[in-house]
mmCIF file of C-alpha atoms in Angstrom:
data_model
loop_
_atom_site.group_PDB
_atom_site.id
_atom_site.type_symbol
_atom_site.label_atom_id
_atom_site.label_comp_id
_atom_site.label_asym_id
_atom_site.label_seq_id
_atom_site.Cartn_x
_atom_site.Cartn_y
_atom_site.Cartn_z
ATOM 1 C CA UNK A 2 21.423 204.994 67.072
ATOM 2 C CA UNK A 3 20.566 207.813 69.507
ATOM 3 C CA UNK A 4 21.401 208.311 73.190
ATOM 4 C CA UNK A 5 18.631 205.927 74.164
ATOM 5 C CA UNK A 6 19.632 202.935 72.064
ATOM 6 C CA UNK A 7 18.788 201.738 68.628
ATOM 7 C CA UNK A 8 15.131 201.298 67.903
ATOM 8 C CA UNK A 9 15.956 198.091 66.108
ATOM 9 C CA UNK A 10 17.222 196.487 69.340
ATOM 10 C CA UNK A 11 15.684 192.992 69.299
ATOM 11 C CA UNK A 12 13.387 191.822 72.056
ATOM 12 C CA UNK A 13 13.966 188.270 73.201
ATOM 13 C CA UNK A 14 10.653 186.468 73.562
ATOM 14 C CA UNK A 15 9.884 183.670 75.976
ATOM 15 C CA UNK A 16 6.791 181.793 77.115
ATOM 16 C CA UNK A 17 7.899 180.979 80.638
ATOM 17 C CA UNK A 18 5.141 182.787 82.552
ATOM 18 C CA UNK A 19 1.533 181.727 82.807
ATOM 19 C CA UNK A 20 -0.852 184.084 81.045
ATOM 20 C CA UNK A 21 -3.079 184.510 84.067
ATOM 21 C CA UNK A 22 -0.146 185.682 86.182
ATOM 22 C CA UNK A 23 0.212 188.750 83.942
ATOM 23 C CA UNK A 24 3.773 189.346 85.176
ATOM 24 C CA UNK A 25 5.900 190.976 82.537
ATOM 25 C CA UNK A 26 9.337 192.476 82.305
ATOM 26 C CA UNK A 27 8.641 195.574 80.275
ATOM 27 C CA UNK A 28 10.746 196.493 77.273
ATOM 28 C CA UNK A 29 13.043 199.416 77.853
ATOM 29 C CA UNK A 30 11.451 202.844 77.871
ATOM 30 C CA UNK A 31 13.879 203.707 75.067
ATOM 31 C CA UNK A 32 12.102 201.177 72.897
ATOM 32 C CA UNK A 33 8.731 202.579 73.878
ATOM 33 C CA UNK A 34 9.715 205.881 72.397
ATOM 34 C CA UNK A 35 9.856 204.568 68.856
ATOM 35 C CA UNK A 36 6.267 204.168 67.639
ATOM 36 C CA UNK A 37 6.892 201.174 65.434
ATOM 37 C CA UNK A 38 8.402 199.350 68.393
ATOM 38 C CA UNK A 39 4.946 199.548 69.959
ATOM 39 C CA UNK A 40 4.041 196.735 67.601
ATOM 40 C CA UNK A 41 6.861 194.549 68.873
ATOM 41 C CA UNK A 42 6.205 195.592 72.465
ATOM 42 C CA UNK A 43 2.530 194.753 72.218
ATOM 43 C CA UNK A 44 3.267 191.378 70.721
ATOM 44 C CA UNK A 45 5.724 190.608 73.494
ATOM 45 C CA UNK A 46 3.268 191.626 76.204
ATOM 46 C CA UNK A 47 0.432 189.747 74.587
ATOM 47 C CA UNK A 48 2.487 186.575 74.758
ATOM 48 C CA UNK A 49 2.973 184.715 78.010
ATOM 49 C CA UNK A 50 6.072 186.678 78.908
ATOM 50 C CA UNK A 51 9.036 188.573 77.566
ATOM 51 C CA UNK A 52 12.506 189.626 78.537
ATOM 52 C CA UNK A 53 14.763 192.377 77.291
ATOM 53 C CA UNK A 54 18.531 192.462 77.102
ATOM 54 C CA UNK A 55 19.126 195.879 78.642
ATOM 55 C CA UNK A 56 18.691 197.695 81.946
ATOM 56 C CA UNK A 57 15.694 197.012 84.237
ATOM 57 C CA UNK A 58 12.479 199.002 84.314
ATOM 58 C CA UNK A 59 12.183 202.218 86.285
ATOM 59 C CA UNK A 60 11.094 201.889 89.924
ATOM 60 C CA UNK A 61 8.806 204.864 90.437
ATOM 61 C CA UNK A 62 8.787 204.523 94.226
ATOM 62 C CA UNK A 63 12.536 205.155 94.453
ATOM 63 C CA UNK A 64 12.694 207.974 91.925
ATOM 64 C CA UNK A 65 11.552 211.582 92.047
ATOM 65 C CA UNK A 66 11.462 214.183 89.325
ATOM 66 C CA UNK A 67 14.579 216.289 89.194
ATOM 67 C CA UNK A 68 14.158 219.644 90.869
ATOM 68 C CA UNK A 69 15.850 221.309 87.924
ATOM 69 C CA UNK A 70 13.868 220.079 84.961
ATOM 70 C CA UNK A 71 15.631 220.145 81.627
ATOM 71 C CA UNK A 72 14.110 222.152 78.810
ATOM 72 C CA UNK A 73 15.093 222.281 75.154
ATOM 73 C CA UNK A 74 16.740 225.436 73.835
ATOM 74 C CA UNK A 75 16.945 226.316 70.169
ATOM 75 C CA UNK A 76 20.518 226.112 68.906
ATOM 76 C CA UNK A 77 19.957 227.023 65.292
ATOM 77 C CA UNK A 78 17.404 226.914 62.554
ATOM 78 C CA UNK A 79 18.155 226.478 58.893
ATOM 79 C CA UNK A 80 15.429 228.212 56.898
ATOM 80 C CA UNK A 81 17.795 228.762 53.986
ATOM 81 C CA UNK A 82 16.770 225.404 52.574
ATOM 82 C CA UNK A 83 13.229 226.720 52.312
ATOM 83 C CA UNK A 84 13.582 230.466 51.722
ATOM 84 C CA UNK A 85 9.841 230.841 51.165
ATOM 85 C CA UNK A 86 9.102 229.491 54.652
ATOM 86 C CA UNK A 87 9.005 232.172 57.348
ATOM 87 C CA UNK A 88 8.143 230.673 60.750
ATOM 88 C CA UNK A 89 6.911 234.066 61.972
ATOM 89 C CA UNK A 90 4.144 233.894 59.372
ATOM 90 C CA UNK A 91 3.000 230.428 60.474
ATOM 91 C CA UNK A 92 0.379 230.035 63.181
ATOM 92 C CA UNK A 93 0.097 227.351 65.816
ATOM 93 C CA UNK A 94 2.432 225.556 68.202
ATOM 94 C CA UNK A 95 4.742 222.559 68.156
ATOM 95 C CA UNK A 96 4.317 219.868 70.818
ATOM 96 C CA UNK A 97 6.722 216.970 71.188
ATOM 97 C CA UNK A 98 8.021 214.294 73.560
ATOM 98 C CA UNK A 99 11.322 215.212 75.221
ATOM 99 C CA UNK A 100 13.377 212.391 76.777
ATOM 100 C CA UNK A 101 16.290 212.833 79.181
ATOM 101 C CA UNK A 102 18.133 210.647 81.663
ATOM 102 C CA UNK A 103 18.872 206.949 81.850
ATOM 103 C CA UNK A 104 17.640 204.030 83.945
ATOM 104 C CA UNK A 105 15.923 205.203 87.126
ATOM 105 C CA UNK A 106 16.532 208.832 86.143
ATOM 106 C CA UNK A 107 14.650 208.559 82.864
ATOM 107 C CA UNK A 108 12.244 211.470 82.401
ATOM 108 C CA UNK A 109 9.737 212.193 79.691
ATOM 109 C CA UNK A 110 8.081 215.545 79.122
ATOM 110 C CA UNK A 111 5.562 216.992 76.735
ATOM 111 C CA UNK A 112 7.032 220.274 75.526
ATOM 112 C CA UNK A 113 5.167 223.058 73.746
ATOM 113 C CA UNK A 114 7.026 225.681 71.692
ATOM 114 C CA UNK A 115 6.446 228.277 69.028
ATOM 115 C CA UNK A 116 6.724 227.055 65.435
ATOM 116 C CA UNK A 117 10.380 228.109 65.337
ATOM 117 C CA UNK A 118 11.142 226.113 68.512
ATOM 118 C CA UNK A 119 11.357 229.118 70.829
ATOM 119 C CA UNK A 120 9.589 229.710 74.164
ATOM 120 C CA UNK A 121 9.472 226.086 75.410
ATOM 121 C CA UNK A 122 7.208 225.124 78.289
ATOM 122 C CA UNK A 123 6.397 221.818 79.957
ATOM 123 C CA UNK A 124 2.817 220.572 79.699
ATOM 124 C CA UNK A 125 3.311 217.186 81.376
ATOM 125 C CA UNK A 126 6.192 215.167 82.824
ATOM 126 C CA UNK A 127 6.716 211.696 84.231
ATOM 127 C CA UNK A 128 9.461 209.435 85.508
ATOM 128 C CA UNK A 129 9.125 206.903 82.739
ATOM 129 C CA UNK A 130 8.224 207.348 79.129
ATOM 130 C CA UNK A 131 5.572 208.811 76.842
ATOM 131 C CA UNK A 132 4.575 207.625 73.388
ATOM 132 C CA UNK A 133 1.743 207.647 70.806
ATOM 133 C CA UNK A 134 1.143 211.402 70.990
ATOM 134 C CA UNK A 135 -1.696 212.963 69.002
ATOM 135 C CA UNK A 136 -4.165 215.813 69.368
ATOM 136 C CA UNK A 137 -7.865 216.436 68.953
ATOM 137 C CA UNK A 138 -8.966 218.088 65.711
ATOM 138 C CA UNK A 139 -9.094 221.513 67.375
ATOM 139 C CA UNK A 140 -5.817 220.953 69.205
ATOM 140 C CA UNK A 141 -7.360 221.683 72.594
ATOM 141 C CA UNK A 142 -6.693 218.174 73.951
ATOM 142 C CA UNK A 143 -3.714 215.860 73.701
ATOM 143 C CA UNK A 144 -3.881 212.083 73.991
ATOM 144 C CA UNK A 145 -0.844 209.908 74.634
ATOM 145 C CA UNK A 146 0.347 206.758 76.399
ATOM 146 C CA UNK A 147 2.371 206.803 79.618
ATOM 147 C CA UNK A 148 4.295 204.050 81.328
ATOM 148 C CA UNK A 149 5.812 204.960 84.693
ATOM 149 C CA UNK A 150 8.021 202.398 86.376
ATOM 150 C CA UNK A 151 6.518 198.919 86.433
ATOM 151 C CA UNK A 152 2.960 200.174 86.190
ATOM 152 C CA UNK A 153 0.625 199.142 83.412
ATOM 153 C CA UNK A 154 0.664 201.573 80.478
ATOM 154 C CA UNK A 155 -2.259 203.961 80.457
ATOM 155 C CA UNK A 156 -3.735 206.443 78.045
ATOM 156 C CA UNK A 157 -3.742 210.044 79.239
ATOM 157 C CA UNK A 158 -5.831 212.943 77.930
ATOM 158 C CA UNK A 159 -4.507 216.422 78.682
ATOM 159 C CA UNK A 160 -6.563 219.612 78.409
ATOM 160 C CA UNK A 161 -4.118 222.217 77.128
ATOM 161 C CA UNK A 162 -6.029 225.177 78.547
ATOM 162 C CA UNK A 163 -6.279 223.904 82.128
ATOM 163 C CA UNK A 164 -3.565 221.199 82.092
ATOM 164 C CA UNK A 165 -6.175 218.917 83.653
ATOM 165 C CA UNK A 166 -5.298 215.246 83.164
ATOM 166 C CA UNK A 167 -7.736 212.383 82.594
ATOM 167 C CA UNK A 168 -6.172 208.949 82.965
ATOM 168 C CA UNK A 169 -7.632 205.879 81.267
ATOM 169 C CA UNK A 170 -6.022 202.827 82.850
ATOM 170 C CA UNK A 171 -8.380 200.340 81.185
ATOM 171 C CA UNK A 172 -11.582 200.199 79.190
ATOM 172 C CA UNK A 173 -14.652 200.103 81.420
ATOM 173 C CA UNK A 174 -17.550 197.855 80.537
ATOM 174 C CA UNK A 175 -15.606 194.755 79.480
ATOM 175 C CA UNK A 176 -16.262 191.809 81.778
ATOM 176 C CA UNK A 177 -13.756 189.236 82.966
ATOM 177 C CA UNK A 178 -10.624 191.313 83.609
ATOM 178 C CA UNK A 179 -9.954 194.244 85.890
ATOM 179 C CA UNK A 180 -9.660 197.461 83.906
ATOM 180 C CA UNK A 181 -6.667 198.413 86.052
ATOM 181 C CA UNK A 182 -4.678 195.271 85.154
ATOM 182 C CA UNK A 183 -4.481 195.829 81.463
ATOM 183 C CA UNK A 184 -2.359 197.521 78.830
ATOM 184 C CA UNK A 185 -3.611 200.576 76.975
ATOM 185 C CA UNK A 186 -1.236 200.985 74.060
ATOM 186 C CA UNK A 187 -2.634 204.008 72.243
ATOM 187 C CA UNK A 188 -5.707 206.149 71.760
ATOM 188 C CA UNK A 189 -7.209 208.621 69.305
ATOM 189 C CA UNK A 190 -9.838 211.323 69.779
ATOM 190 C CA UNK A 191 -12.678 211.365 67.235
ATOM 191 C CA UNK A 192 -13.071 214.371 64.910
ATOM 192 C CA UNK A 193 -16.123 215.560 66.887
ATOM 193 C CA UNK A 194 -14.260 215.084 70.170
ATOM 194 C CA UNK A 195 -16.925 212.847 71.706
ATOM 195 C CA UNK A 196 -15.434 209.386 71.287
ATOM 196 C CA UNK A 197 -12.137 207.561 71.551
ATOM 197 C CA UNK A 198 -10.502 204.672 69.784
ATOM 198 C CA UNK A 199 -8.387 202.662 72.221
ATOM 199 C CA UNK A 200 -5.982 199.812 71.554
ATOM 200 C CA UNK A 201 -6.303 197.694 74.683
ATOM 201 C CA UNK A 202 -5.219 194.217 75.808
ATOM 202 C CA UNK A 203 -7.949 193.681 78.380
ATOM 203 C CA UNK A 204 -9.148 190.518 76.641
ATOM 204 C CA UNK A 205 -5.657 189.155 75.982
ATOM 205 C CA UNK A 206 -4.147 190.273 72.683
ATOM 206 C CA UNK A 207 -4.582 193.970 71.858
ATOM 207 C CA UNK A 208 -7.912 194.822 70.234
ATOM 208 C CA UNK A 209 -9.427 198.151 69.228
ATOM 209 C CA UNK A 210 -12.427 199.498 71.120
ATOM 210 C CA UNK A 211 -14.766 202.425 70.516
ATOM 211 C CA UNK A 212 -15.430 204.257 73.785
ATOM 212 C CA UNK A 213 -16.935 207.475 75.036
ATOM 213 C CA UNK A 214 -14.598 210.284 76.061
ATOM 214 C CA UNK A 215 -14.122 208.694 79.509
ATOM 215 C CA UNK A 216 -13.113 205.260 78.238
ATOM 216 C CA UNK A 217 -16.469 203.513 78.697
ATOM 217 C CA UNK A 218 -16.791 200.883 75.980
ATOM 218 C CA UNK A 219 -19.450 201.337 73.338
ATOM 219 C CA UNK A 220 -18.237 198.619 70.984
ATOM 220 C CA UNK A 221 -15.359 196.221 70.440
ATOM 221 C CA UNK A 222 -14.316 196.773 66.832
ATOM 222 C CA UNK A 223 -11.712 194.076 66.187
ATOM 223 C CA UNK A 224 -12.037 190.406 67.141
ATOM 224 C CA UNK A 225 -8.989 188.448 66.047
ATOM 225 C CA UNK A 226 -5.892 186.702 67.388
ATOM 226 C CA UNK A 227 -3.639 189.334 65.803
ATOM 227 C CA UNK A 228 -2.093 192.421 67.393
ATOM 228 C CA UNK A 229 -4.219 195.479 66.528
ATOM 229 C CA UNK A 230 -2.747 198.866 67.426
ATOM 230 C CA UNK A 231 -2.378 202.569 66.638
ATOM 231 C CA UNK A 232 -5.866 203.552 65.421
ATOM 232 C CA UNK A 233 -6.196 206.957 63.759
ATOM 233 C CA UNK A 234 -9.474 208.523 62.606
ATOM 234 C CA UNK A 235 -10.246 209.677 59.089
ATOM 235 C CA UNK A 236 -11.410 213.324 59.156
ATOM 236 C CA UNK A 237 -15.040 212.436 58.333
ATOM 237 C CA UNK A 238 -15.261 210.073 61.309
ATOM 238 C CA UNK A 239 -16.643 207.262 59.146
ATOM 239 C CA UNK A 240 -13.555 205.060 59.243
ATOM 240 C CA UNK A 241 -10.130 204.718 60.779
ATOM 241 C CA UNK A 242 -6.758 203.230 59.873
ATOM 242 C CA UNK A 243 -4.904 200.913 62.219
ATOM 243 C CA UNK A 244 -1.850 198.645 62.326
ATOM 244 C CA UNK A 245 -2.153 194.866 62.571
ATOM 245 C CA UNK A 246 -0.012 191.784 62.057
ATOM 246 C CA UNK A 247 -3.130 189.868 60.997
ATOM 247 C CA UNK A 248 -1.575 188.652 57.738
ATOM 248 C CA UNK A 249 1.771 187.544 59.169
ATOM 249 C CA UNK A 250 3.125 187.511 62.713
ATOM 250 C CA UNK A 251 5.544 190.375 63.427
ATOM 251 C CA UNK A 252 5.037 191.832 59.930
ATOM 252 C CA UNK A 253 2.425 194.553 60.498
ATOM 253 C CA UNK A 254 0.391 196.151 57.732
ATOM 254 C CA UNK A 255 -2.147 198.977 57.592
ATOM 255 C CA UNK A 256 -5.894 198.344 57.480
ATOM 256 C CA UNK A 257 -8.925 200.605 57.159
ATOM 257 C CA UNK A 258 -12.010 199.922 59.294
ATOM 258 C CA UNK A 259 -15.411 201.133 58.023
ATOM 259 C CA UNK A 260 -18.041 201.788 60.698
ATOM 260 C CA UNK A 261 -21.015 201.450 58.338
ATOM 261 C CA UNK A 262 -19.957 197.981 57.178
ATOM 262 C CA UNK A 263 -18.272 197.010 60.465
ATOM 263 C CA UNK A 264 -15.403 195.488 58.538
ATOM 264 C CA UNK A 265 -11.842 196.347 57.633
ATOM 265 C CA UNK A 266 -9.757 195.953 54.502
ATOM 266 C CA UNK A 267 -5.984 196.072 53.894
ATOM 267 C CA UNK A 268 -4.544 199.190 52.282
ATOM 268 C CA UNK A 269 -2.197 196.971 50.247
ATOM 269 C CA UNK A 270 0.788 199.305 50.324
ATOM 270 C CA UNK A 271 4.207 198.146 49.086
ATOM 271 C CA UNK A 272 6.679 196.975 51.698
ATOM 272 C CA UNK A 273 7.296 193.978 53.915
ATOM 273 C CA UNK A 274 6.034 195.944 56.913
ATOM 274 C CA UNK A 275 3.925 199.118 57.027
ATOM 275 C CA UNK A 276 2.846 200.637 60.322
ATOM 276 C CA UNK A 277 1.652 203.655 62.299
ATOM 277 C CA UNK A 278 -0.332 205.894 59.948
ATOM 278 C CA UNK A 279 -0.934 209.635 60.159
ATOM 279 C CA UNK A 280 -3.656 211.242 58.051
ATOM 280 C CA UNK A 281 -3.806 214.666 56.385
ATOM 281 C CA UNK A 282 -6.652 217.065 57.260
ATOM 282 C CA UNK A 283 -8.222 216.355 53.859
ATOM 283 C CA UNK A 284 -8.010 212.598 54.392
ATOM 284 C CA UNK A 285 -6.375 212.078 51.005
ATOM 285 C CA UNK A 286 -2.747 211.707 52.101
ATOM 286 C CA UNK A 287 -1.288 209.439 54.751
ATOM 287 C CA UNK A 288 2.206 209.035 56.132
ATOM 288 C CA UNK A 289 3.484 205.797 57.611
ATOM 289 C CA UNK A 290 6.642 203.842 58.389
ATOM 290 C CA UNK A 291 7.663 201.194 55.879
ATOM 291 C CA UNK A 292 10.092 198.336 56.528
ATOM 292 C CA UNK A 293 10.783 199.568 60.078
ATOM 293 C CA UNK A 294 12.645 202.795 59.330
ATOM 294 C CA UNK A 295 11.565 204.458 56.079
ATOM 295 C CA UNK A 296 9.039 207.268 56.373
ATOM 296 C CA UNK A 297 6.698 207.387 53.388
ATOM 297 C CA UNK A 298 3.818 209.467 52.044
ATOM 298 C CA UNK A 299 1.029 207.990 49.927
ATOM 299 C CA UNK A 300 -1.812 209.558 47.959
ATOM 300 C CA UNK A 301 -4.821 207.383 48.781
ATOM 301 C CA UNK A 302 -6.589 208.335 45.554
ATOM 302 C CA UNK A 303 -3.769 207.313 43.220
ATOM 303 C CA UNK A 304 -1.741 205.034 45.549
ATOM 304 C CA UNK A 305 1.426 206.893 44.517
ATOM 305 C CA UNK A 306 4.021 206.694 47.287
ATOM 306 C CA UNK A 307 7.278 208.569 47.917
ATOM 307 C CA UNK A 308 9.950 208.537 50.621
ATOM 308 C CA UNK A 309 9.924 211.533 52.946
ATOM 309 C CA UNK A 310 12.726 210.680 55.364
ATOM 310 C CA UNK A 311 15.274 207.992 56.047
ATOM 311 C CA UNK A 312 16.464 209.055 59.491
ATOM 312 C CA UNK A 313 15.932 205.557 60.877
ATOM 313 C CA UNK A 314 13.790 206.750 63.801
ATOM 314 C CA UNK A 315 10.794 204.660 62.763
ATOM 315 C CA UNK A 316 8.344 207.535 63.140
ATOM 316 C CA UNK A 317 5.735 208.689 60.669
ATOM 317 C CA UNK A 318 5.619 212.372 59.810
ATOM 318 C CA UNK A 319 2.720 214.425 61.156
ATOM 319 C CA UNK A 320 0.777 217.009 59.160
ATOM 320 C CA UNK A 321 0.380 220.697 59.919
ATOM 321 C CA UNK A 322 -3.229 221.786 60.615
ATOM 322 C CA UNK A 323 -3.540 223.253 57.104
ATOM 323 C CA UNK A 324 -2.100 220.115 55.506
ATOM 324 C CA UNK A 325 0.687 222.016 53.744
ATOM 325 C CA UNK A 326 3.640 220.793 55.818
ATOM 326 C CA UNK A 327 5.014 217.622 57.357
ATOM 327 C CA UNK A 328 7.160 217.407 60.469
ATOM 328 C CA UNK A 329 9.146 214.638 62.106
ATOM 329 C CA UNK A 330 11.928 214.205 64.647
ATOM 330 C CA UNK A 331 15.584 213.413 64.045
ATOM 331 C CA UNK A 332 17.343 212.885 67.394
ATOM 332 C CA UNK A 333 17.734 216.417 68.801
ATOM 333 C CA UNK A 334 16.088 218.123 65.860
ATOM 334 C CA UNK A 335 12.676 218.682 64.345
ATOM 335 C CA UNK A 336 12.451 218.753 60.579
ATOM 336 C CA UNK A 337 9.666 220.496 58.674
ATOM 337 C CA UNK A 338 9.095 219.972 54.966
ATOM 338 C CA UNK A 339 6.428 221.161 52.541
ATOM 339 C CA UNK A 340 4.082 218.393 51.482
ATOM 340 C CA UNK A 341 5.713 217.001 48.336
ATOM 341 C CA UNK A 342 4.195 217.340 44.905
ATOM 342 C CA UNK A 343 3.773 213.829 43.557
ATOM 343 C CA UNK A 344 4.060 215.117 40.002
ATOM 344 C CA UNK A 345 7.519 216.656 40.446
ATOM 345 C CA UNK A 346 9.172 214.162 42.804
ATOM 346 C CA UNK A 347 10.276 210.705 41.850
ATOM 347 C CA UNK A 348 9.504 207.856 44.284
ATOM 348 C CA UNK A 349 13.057 207.954 45.686
ATOM 349 C CA UNK A 350 13.382 211.709 46.125
ATOM 350 C CA UNK A 351 12.981 213.484 49.453
ATOM 351 C CA UNK A 352 12.058 217.175 49.660
ATOM 352 C CA UNK A 353 14.431 219.591 51.375
ATOM 353 C CA UNK A 354 13.710 220.281 55.036
ATOM 354 C CA UNK A 355 13.713 223.199 57.421
ATOM 355 C CA UNK A 356 15.561 222.074 60.569
ATOM 356 C CA UNK A 357 15.044 223.255 64.141
ATOM 357 C CA UNK A 358 17.960 222.130 66.285
ATOM 358 C CA UNK A 359 17.862 222.074 70.086
ATOM 359 C CA UNK A 360 20.240 221.760 73.013
ATOM 360 C CA UNK A 361 19.357 220.842 76.598
ATOM 361 C CA UNK A 362 19.242 223.578 79.238
ATOM 362 C CA UNK A 363 21.088 221.296 81.689
ATOM 363 C CA UNK A 364 23.510 219.985 79.039
ATOM 364 C CA UNK A 365 22.105 216.461 79.247
ATOM 365 C CA UNK A 366 21.826 214.079 76.322
ATOM 366 C CA UNK A 367 18.257 214.007 75.063
ATOM 367 C CA UNK A 368 16.032 212.790 72.292
ATOM 368 C CA UNK A 369 12.975 214.397 70.705
ATOM 369 C CA UNK A 370 10.101 212.201 69.558
ATOM 370 C CA UNK A 371 6.773 212.498 67.755
ATOM 371 C CA UNK A 372 6.412 216.253 67.128
ATOM 372 C CA UNK A 373 2.919 217.442 66.270
ATOM 373 C CA UNK A 374 1.662 220.816 65.031
ATOM 374 C CA UNK A 375 -1.515 222.205 66.602
ATOM 375 C CA UNK A 376 -3.686 225.191 65.736
ATOM 376 C CA UNK A 377 -2.870 227.436 68.690
#
């Protein structure tokens, strides 16, 4: 458990509200910050209503951003575990979600640092929460989901050079429901940067749509009563992997959608639940979360799978731009590991990690989520 509550906190479901009223009590922002909980959250919102057992949602109208914004500061790094890894020789930047505060004072920021965690700066901040962070192939744009107060969640695209923000509050071009009264759960930018995949509940249960870069629908890709979320492109742009509870309610699995055939197939990975994939630059390796808390890595060519962390944060590891490293969060730390060699590690082994530990500049409790590594 971290300062923001256990990610396994159960959500109590109910069907007391009429679907057309679309009045929901949102799950806690703390739950939003764990990617796998997006599955549970989406299912609860797709039902006729839901109720959580903790504090109420943030009221944006009565809350303002703190004048003294917290920033992470590096406490210590532990490169001795990986003596061959010198952060000064590695290019790129780290970007991660930084959560502080409780209740109406909850803040979420996107923080950018050097690879060793130094020189932090804020790219984006909100009274609320941020989740489902990813970047374009070049790293020039970030895409993530924001929920502020009682507003509907929206997908945000941030240009890193200009800090210009494009908000996608719904998918345009779908008839029957206002694009502004809908839930955008996650998005992904195509390898060529021209299209988006959006998981959106505009038609009821979350489906995956192909849109242009502004959110205008080109095609609805999934058509089923299941919850379809967290699409991520393969590097060649010919397919994508997503999470769905199609096979069994509340037991999500990973599926691969092929554009040429306009169909999807299960990846058939071991585990009662498998969710939220991340894909290596080569497209051969994927990371995912198995059975709610175990991070795993699988070779898609051989289907060999090994554990890569057991921190219980229900986050998949992300790949470095060169595909040689993995990184993931562990409360107030970021861990970086070399991509394991499947020939030298047994399925239960985890490689040693290089740890970047932070403290808060205002001495507040905080949590780091979903670190990614971009080119520059």
